[in-house]
Tab-separated table of C-alpha atoms in Angstrom:
chain	number	residue	atom	x	y	z
A	1250	UNK	CA	-29.976	182.366	-4.655
A	1251	UNK	CA	-30.701	183.436	-0.610
A	1252	UNK	CA	-34.569	182.996	-0.054
A	1253	UNK	CA	-34.594	186.236	2.570
A	1254	UNK	CA	-34.302	188.623	-0.588
A	1255	UNK	CA	-36.695	190.201	-1.813
A	1256	UNK	CA	-37.243	190.800	-5.339
A	1257	UNK	CA	-39.689	195.094	-5.231
A	1258	UNK	CA	-40.932	195.314	-8.215
A	1259	UNK	CA	-42.040	199.635	-8.931
A	1260	UNK	CA	-44.362	200.959	-9.953
A	1261	UNK	CA	-43.756	204.555	-9.282
A	1262	UNK	CA	-40.602	205.525	-7.080
A	1263	UNK	CA	-40.230	207.667	-3.651
A	1264	UNK	CA	-36.936	209.743	-2.239
A	1265	UNK	CA	-36.147	207.551	-0.631
A	1266	UNK	CA	-36.172	204.311	-3.282
A	1267	UNK	CA	-34.506	206.278	-5.449
A	1268	UNK	CA	-31.296	207.123	-2.706
A	1269	UNK	CA	-31.673	203.637	-2.307
A	1270	UNK	CA	-30.408	203.263	-6.143
A	1271	UNK	CA	-28.680	205.889	-5.604
A	1272	UNK	CA	-26.687	204.566	-3.883
A	1273	UNK	CA	-26.381	200.858	-5.188
A	1274	UNK	CA	-25.345	202.820	-8.394
A	1275	UNK	CA	-22.786	204.991	-7.071
A	1276	UNK	CA	-21.261	201.988	-4.753
A	1277	UNK	CA	-21.207	199.432	-7.770
A	1278	UNK	CA	-19.615	202.593	-10.146
A	1279	UNK	CA	-17.057	203.319	-8.113
A	1280	UNK	CA	-16.170	199.656	-7.376
A	1281	UNK	CA	-16.097	198.634	-10.864
A	1282	UNK	CA	-14.106	200.613	-12.863
A	1283	UNK	CA	-14.395	203.419	-10.279
A	1284	UNK	CA	-16.005	206.108	-12.196
A	1285	UNK	CA	-17.973	209.083	-11.217
A	1286	UNK	CA	-21.923	208.033	-9.862
A	1287	UNK	CA	-24.782	211.038	-10.862
A	1288	UNK	CA	-26.316	212.548	-8.292
A	1289	UNK	CA	-28.498	212.314	-6.585
A	1290	UNK	CA	-30.945	213.958	-7.710
A	1291	UNK	CA	-30.564	212.739	-11.559
A	1292	UNK	CA	-30.569	209.125	-9.955
A	1293	UNK	CA	-34.776	210.797	-9.239
A	1294	UNK	CA	-34.975	212.099	-13.417
A	1295	UNK	CA	-33.570	208.761	-14.423
A	1296	UNK	CA	-35.753	206.420	-13.264
A	1297	UNK	CA	-39.251	208.431	-13.998
A	1298	UNK	CA	-38.666	209.562	-16.958
A	1299	UNK	CA	-37.857	206.339	-19.385
A	1300	UNK	CA	-36.488	209.469	-22.645
A	1301	UNK	CA	-38.987	209.309	-25.418
A	1302	UNK	CA	-40.266	205.623	-27.453
A	1303	UNK	CA	-39.301	203.208	-24.483
A	1304	UNK	CA	-41.081	202.757	-21.051
A	1305	UNK	CA	-38.862	201.730	-17.797
A	1306	UNK	CA	-39.427	198.824	-15.659
A	1307	UNK	CA	-37.889	198.720	-12.879
A	1308	UNK	CA	-37.641	197.051	-9.010
A	1309	UNK	CA	-35.410	196.814	-5.692
A	1310	UNK	CA	-33.344	193.542	-4.213
A	1311	UNK	CA	-35.117	194.150	-0.577
A	1312	UNK	CA	-32.584	193.466	2.450
A	1313	UNK	CA	-34.987	191.723	5.693
A	1314	UNK	CA	-33.791	195.042	7.456
A	1315	UNK	CA	-35.120	197.003	4.490
A	1316	UNK	CA	-32.288	197.993	3.074
A	1317	UNK	CA	-31.670	197.554	-0.779
A	1318	UNK	CA	-28.417	195.217	-2.100
A	1319	UNK	CA	-29.656	195.870	-6.097
A	1320	UNK	CA	-31.790	196.371	-8.789
A	1321	UNK	CA	-32.100	196.047	-12.679
A	1322	UNK	CA	-34.328	198.339	-14.821
A	1323	UNK	CA	-35.485	197.115	-17.998
A	1324	UNK	CA	-35.511	199.692	-20.796
A	1325	UNK	CA	-38.755	198.884	-23.138
A	1326	UNK	CA	-38.219	200.809	-26.602
A	1327	UNK	CA	-41.831	201.257	-28.152
A	1328	UNK	CA	-40.588	202.858	-31.809
A	1329	UNK	CA	-41.783	201.234	-35.026
A	1330	UNK	CA	-38.503	198.158	-35.463
A	1331	UNK	CA	-37.458	198.308	-32.345
A	1332	UNK	CA	-39.970	197.092	-30.962
A	1333	UNK	CA	-38.796	193.339	-29.830
A	1334	UNK	CA	-35.062	195.943	-28.495
A	1335	UNK	CA	-35.338	195.933	-23.947
A	1336	UNK	CA	-32.142	197.753	-22.473
A	1337	UNK	CA	-31.396	196.696	-19.113
A	1338	UNK	CA	-29.343	198.153	-16.586
A	1339	UNK	CA	-28.659	195.168	-13.017
A	1340	UNK	CA	-26.227	196.977	-10.030
A	1341	UNK	CA	-25.526	194.536	-6.500
A	1342	UNK	CA	-23.835	196.636	-3.941
A	1343	UNK	CA	-20.436	195.044	-3.989
A	1344	UNK	CA	-20.808	194.449	-0.164
A	1345	UNK	CA	-23.527	191.500	-1.554
A	1346	UNK	CA	-22.900	190.289	-4.676
A	1347	UNK	CA	-21.931	186.277	-4.979
A	1348	UNK	CA	-25.592	185.443	-3.016
A	1349	UNK	CA	-27.562	185.292	-5.919
A	1350	UNK	CA	-29.141	188.874	-5.806
A	1351	UNK	CA	-28.177	189.576	-9.117
A	1352	UNK	CA	-29.268	186.356	-10.745
A	1353	UNK	CA	-32.497	186.615	-8.793
A	1354	UNK	CA	-32.797	190.364	-10.207
A	1355	UNK	CA	-32.007	188.918	-14.060
A	1356	UNK	CA	-35.016	185.444	-13.523
A	1357	UNK	CA	-37.221	188.838	-13.021
A	1358	UNK	CA	-36.352	190.761	-15.998
A	1359	UNK	CA	-36.113	188.136	-18.547
A	1360	UNK	CA	-39.283	186.290	-17.269
A	1361	UNK	CA	-40.981	190.535	-17.059
A	1362	UNK	CA	-39.585	190.379	-21.602
A	1363	UNK	CA	-40.871	187.560	-22.072
A	1364	UNK	CA	-44.597	189.236	-20.837
A	1365	UNK	CA	-43.638	191.947	-22.893
A	1366	UNK	CA	-43.498	189.609	-25.526
A	1367	UNK	CA	-39.884	190.815	-26.358
A	1368	UNK	CA	-37.686	188.573	-28.246
A	1369	UNK	CA	-34.190	189.294	-26.662
A	1370	UNK	CA	-32.573	192.114	-23.915
A	1371	UNK	CA	-29.215	194.311	-24.436
A	1372	UNK	CA	-26.037	195.381	-22.054
A	1373	UNK	CA	-23.856	196.959	-21.969
A	1374	UNK	CA	-21.128	196.129	-19.312
A	1375	UNK	CA	-16.820	197.418	-18.299
A	1376	UNK	CA	-14.259	195.547	-19.892
A	1377	UNK	CA	-12.731	192.779	-18.269
A	1378	UNK	CA	-15.372	193.328	-15.406
A	1379	UNK	CA	-18.141	191.532	-13.098
A	1380	UNK	CA	-20.322	192.344	-15.272
A	1381	UNK	CA	-18.455	190.957	-18.237
A	1382	UNK	CA	-18.015	187.909	-16.320
A	1383	UNK	CA	-21.607	187.592	-14.693
A	1384	UNK	CA	-23.194	187.780	-17.960
A	1385	UNK	CA	-20.705	185.479	-19.473
A	1386	UNK	CA	-21.717	182.945	-17.149
A	1387	UNK	CA	-25.715	183.414	-17.591
A	1388	UNK	CA	-25.366	182.547	-21.852
A	1389	UNK	CA	-25.511	186.034	-22.843
A	1390	UNK	CA	-22.913	186.804	-26.108
A	1391	UNK	CA	-21.330	189.123	-26.554
A	1392	UNK	CA	-22.860	191.366	-29.755
A	1393	UNK	CA	-20.319	194.983	-29.646
A	1394	UNK	CA	-16.827	196.100	-27.958
A	1395	UNK	CA	-16.607	199.701	-27.443
A	1396	UNK	CA	-13.802	202.409	-27.402
A	1397	UNK	CA	-14.064	204.513	-25.225
A	1398	UNK	CA	-11.456	207.854	-24.496
A	1399	UNK	CA	-10.527	210.864	-22.888
A	1400	UNK	CA	-9.843	214.323	-24.234
A	1401	UNK	CA	-8.043	216.504	-22.574
A	1402	UNK	CA	-8.860	219.884	-23.887
A	1403	UNK	CA	-5.765	222.131	-22.831
A	1404	UNK	CA	-4.008	219.445	-25.464
A	1405	UNK	CA	-6.957	219.318	-27.865
A	1406	UNK	CA	-5.747	220.203	-31.816
A	1407	UNK	CA	-9.489	222.178	-32.751
A	1408	UNK	CA	-6.789	223.647	-36.492
A	1409	UNK	CA	-9.728	221.835	-38.618
A	1410	UNK	CA	-12.352	224.213	-36.848
A	1411	UNK	CA	-10.014	226.625	-39.706
A	1412	UNK	CA	-11.434	224.256	-42.621
A	1413	UNK	CA	-13.146	225.468	-45.644
A	1414	UNK	CA	-15.948	224.003	-46.175
A	1415	UNK	CA	-17.893	225.365	-49.048
A	1416	UNK	CA	-21.746	225.360	-49.271
A	1417	UNK	CA	-21.426	224.406	-46.095
A	1418	UNK	CA	-22.583	225.856	-42.645
A	1419	UNK	CA	-21.664	225.840	-39.219
A	1420	UNK	CA	-25.048	227.015	-36.517
A	1421	UNK	CA	-24.762	225.290	-33.179
A	1422	UNK	CA	-27.687	225.693	-29.850
A	1423	UNK	CA	-27.701	224.839	-26.505
A	1424	UNK	CA	-30.716	222.789	-25.854
A	1425	UNK	CA	-33.882	222.610	-27.369
A	1426	UNK	CA	-33.198	222.250	-31.913
A	1427	UNK	CA	-34.210	226.351	-32.598
A	1428	UNK	CA	-37.918	225.096	-34.687
A	1429	UNK	CA	-36.613	226.592	-37.985
A	1430	UNK	CA	-34.216	223.636	-37.568
A	1431	UNK	CA	-36.136	221.282	-35.769
A	1432	UNK	CA	-37.232	219.220	-39.661
A	1433	UNK	CA	-33.558	219.190	-40.920
A	1434	UNK	CA	-32.485	218.341	-37.596
A	1435	UNK	CA	-35.087	214.981	-37.228
A	1436	UNK	CA	-34.184	214.284	-40.317
A	1437	UNK	CA	-30.118	213.850	-40.532
A	1438	UNK	CA	-31.193	212.387	-36.615
A	1439	UNK	CA	-32.109	208.745	-39.683
A	1440	UNK	CA	-27.968	208.879	-39.989
A	1441	UNK	CA	-27.658	206.416	-37.550
A	1442	UNK	CA	-29.323	203.828	-38.737
A	1443	UNK	CA	-26.195	202.368	-40.297
A	1444	UNK	CA	-23.695	203.451	-37.790
A	1445	UNK	CA	-22.563	200.905	-35.412
A	1446	UNK	CA	-25.384	199.436	-33.725
A	1447	UNK	CA	-25.020	200.333	-29.334
A	1448	UNK	CA	-23.994	203.941	-30.276
A	1449	UNK	CA	-26.989	205.153	-31.010
A	1450	UNK	CA	-28.640	206.120	-27.469
A	1451	UNK	CA	-30.194	208.911	-25.233
A	1452	UNK	CA	-29.214	211.437	-22.450
A	1453	UNK	CA	-30.320	210.307	-19.376
A	1454	UNK	CA	-29.523	211.837	-16.989
A	1455	UNK	CA	-31.846	215.466	-16.616
A	1456	UNK	CA	-31.577	218.849	-15.907
A	1457	UNK	CA	-27.998	217.968	-17.975
A	1458	UNK	CA	-27.010	220.675	-20.252
A	1459	UNK	CA	-26.953	219.304	-24.072
A	1460	UNK	CA	-24.308	221.500	-27.022
A	1461	UNK	CA	-25.084	220.904	-30.859
A	1462	UNK	CA	-23.461	221.361	-33.661
A	1463	UNK	CA	-24.143	220.989	-36.377
A	1464	UNK	CA	-23.479	221.244	-40.215
A	1465	UNK	CA	-25.981	223.521	-43.021
A	1466	UNK	CA	-26.272	222.231	-46.762
A	1467	UNK	CA	-28.470	225.457	-47.791
A	1468	UNK	CA	-31.694	224.516	-45.587
A	1469	UNK	CA	-30.840	220.362	-45.328
A	1470	UNK	CA	-28.838	219.698	-42.507
A	1471	UNK	CA	-25.411	217.536	-43.511
A	1472	UNK	CA	-25.014	216.086	-39.863
A	1473	UNK	CA	-23.669	216.780	-35.799
A	1474	UNK	CA	-21.961	216.326	-33.030
A	1475	UNK	CA	-23.544	216.335	-28.881
A	1476	UNK	CA	-22.491	217.041	-26.501
A	1477	UNK	CA	-23.207	216.853	-22.563
A	1478	UNK	CA	-22.418	218.604	-19.898
A	1479	UNK	CA	-23.510	216.873	-16.433
A	1480	UNK	CA	-25.687	219.172	-13.850
A	1481	UNK	CA	-23.804	217.168	-11.365
A	1482	UNK	CA	-20.265	220.006	-11.773
A	1483	UNK	CA	-17.876	218.085	-13.106
A	1484	UNK	CA	-14.821	219.134	-15.139
A	1485	UNK	CA	-15.667	215.468	-17.189
A	1486	UNK	CA	-18.022	216.241	-21.045
A	1487	UNK	CA	-19.703	213.200	-22.384
A	1488	UNK	CA	-19.641	212.274	-26.094
A	1489	UNK	CA	-23.002	211.852	-27.568
A	1490	UNK	CA	-23.905	211.477	-30.835
A	1491	UNK	CA	-21.894	212.244	-33.672
A	1492	UNK	CA	-23.856	211.518	-37.403
A	1493	UNK	CA	-23.280	212.831	-41.296
A	1494	UNK	CA	-25.428	211.967	-43.873
A	1495	UNK	CA	-24.392	209.582	-45.787
A	1496	UNK	CA	-24.848	211.675	-49.122
A	1497	UNK	CA	-22.136	214.532	-47.147
A	1498	UNK	CA	-20.009	211.810	-45.983
A	1499	UNK	CA	-16.492	211.150	-47.183
A	1500	UNK	CA	-15.727	214.924	-46.282
A	1501	UNK	CA	-14.230	215.591	-43.881
A	1502	UNK	CA	-17.430	217.142	-41.817
A	1503	UNK	CA	-17.506	214.849	-39.026
A	1504	UNK	CA	-13.819	215.971	-38.000
A	1505	UNK	CA	-14.888	219.501	-38.954
A	1506	UNK	CA	-17.945	220.023	-35.645
A	1507	UNK	CA	-15.847	218.332	-33.426
A	1508	UNK	CA	-13.450	220.165	-33.360
A	1509	UNK	CA	-15.753	223.139	-34.195
A	1510	UNK	CA	-17.079	221.416	-30.576
A	1511	UNK	CA	-14.363	221.487	-29.074
A	1512	UNK	CA	-13.446	225.685	-29.523
A	1513	UNK	CA	-17.249	225.771	-27.815
A	1514	UNK	CA	-16.611	224.326	-25.036
A	1515	UNK	CA	-12.830	226.616	-24.149
A	1516	UNK	CA	-15.708	229.421	-24.764
A	1517	UNK	CA	-18.081	228.991	-23.653
A	1518	UNK	CA	-17.690	225.954	-20.907
A	1519	UNK	CA	-13.876	226.617	-19.172
A	1520	UNK	CA	-14.532	224.798	-16.465
A	1521	UNK	CA	-14.708	221.829	-18.426
A	1522	UNK	CA	-11.066	219.911	-18.421
A	1523	UNK	CA	-11.971	216.624	-20.803
A	1524	UNK	CA	-14.705	214.619	-22.873
A	1525	UNK	CA	-15.275	210.966	-23.050
A	1526	UNK	CA	-16.132	209.511	-25.775
A	1527	UNK	CA	-16.975	206.568	-26.953
A	1528	UNK	CA	-17.587	204.261	-30.519
A	1529	UNK	CA	-18.536	200.480	-31.520
A	1530	UNK	CA	-14.515	199.477	-31.686
A	1531	UNK	CA	-14.158	198.290	-35.745
A	1532	UNK	CA	-15.335	202.253	-36.081
A	1533	UNK	CA	-11.884	203.022	-37.697
A	1534	UNK	CA	-13.489	206.629	-39.395
A	1535	UNK	CA	-14.627	208.023	-35.807
A	1536	UNK	CA	-11.429	206.802	-34.914
A	1537	UNK	CA	-10.068	207.651	-37.481
A	1538	UNK	CA	-11.473	211.665	-36.495
A	1539	UNK	CA	-10.406	211.285	-32.655
A	1540	UNK	CA	-6.595	210.283	-32.971
A	1541	UNK	CA	-6.473	213.491	-35.296
A	1542	UNK	CA	-8.334	215.695	-32.506
A	1543	UNK	CA	-6.431	214.060	-29.905
A	1544	UNK	CA	-8.290	211.674	-27.743
A	1545	UNK	CA	-6.543	209.115	-25.861
A	1546	UNK	CA	-7.750	205.248	-25.121
A	1547	UNK	CA	-9.862	205.381	-21.219
A	1548	UNK	CA	-10.512	201.923	-20.905
A	1549	UNK	CA	-13.300	199.349	-23.281
A	1550	UNK	CA	-16.718	198.336	-22.603
A	1551	UNK	CA	-18.999	194.866	-24.060
A	1552	UNK	CA	-22.774	194.566	-25.081
A	1553	UNK	CA	-24.126	191.400	-24.394
A	1554	UNK	CA	-27.749	190.237	-26.719
A	1555	UNK	CA	-29.537	187.721	-24.237
A	1556	UNK	CA	-32.042	185.629	-26.004
A	1557	UNK	CA	-35.396	185.556	-24.825
A	1558	UNK	CA	-37.257	182.421	-24.975
A	1559	UNK	CA	-40.789	183.917	-26.240
A	1560	UNK	CA	-44.083	182.130	-23.792
A	1561	UNK	CA	-44.999	178.948	-25.597
A	1562	UNK	CA	-42.028	178.964	-27.152
A	1563	UNK	CA	-40.747	175.501	-27.501
A	1564	UNK	CA	-37.296	174.490	-26.364
A	1565	UNK	CA	-34.169	174.642	-29.762
């Protein structure tokens, strides 16, 4: 490993450090996927706001001249039942790879996880990319494969939005849930607990727009679907959670909501041309819904897990 690299923990993130982080992230995404990177403003917001029920540890890998070769972030979940889990983001600039930078960052991450009494580190990487090989070589275990799909809004089949569902009605909002629906929305969120692992997540890019379409059954919320429109002005919206409460499944509500969301995007956001979604490869119900709407395969990603041996625990 190159001794010239210095791993710097960040107790707070300056604007200059956020720009350095963005430069590494943008170069990494463009090289490995390629994908449209977030803006510097979005990166700064993500680094300074961990999101609900979590906090974040951050590191930079700095060259002797002060330039940044790699970055790592470890999200520590604080929700009851998730205190043992962490989520890793690690990027090395393509021009600085194969010099041990990633390994040095990972060693720091694992040590921090041990200090925080965490038992596992989760991370997601693109299929057949450098991250895939990195995880495999360092003892990570693949625990989930996700399919990423794209929907061309101009060709989407939204006819399911016209389906009749007696006893149910659609509701929609942007941003924060209306006060009158807050309690039922929180209850519906628990439906995600039995979804395939790795699907649940929190929008990270502050400044984005969150659109929600929900299904109500009386005063109860039977399900919801969320779309994020990024603040960078791109033409691709991102699908986030879609969930139907267990007792309301099998009635076509997921397809109904998602078709209604397609119509909403067409009417209210004509600049959006496509939607990207992902779900577990074995989630056959969601795959059928997405195929009906017209989603097509785009790429795959994998979630990996690294077990963390606790300090003082004998090696097995």
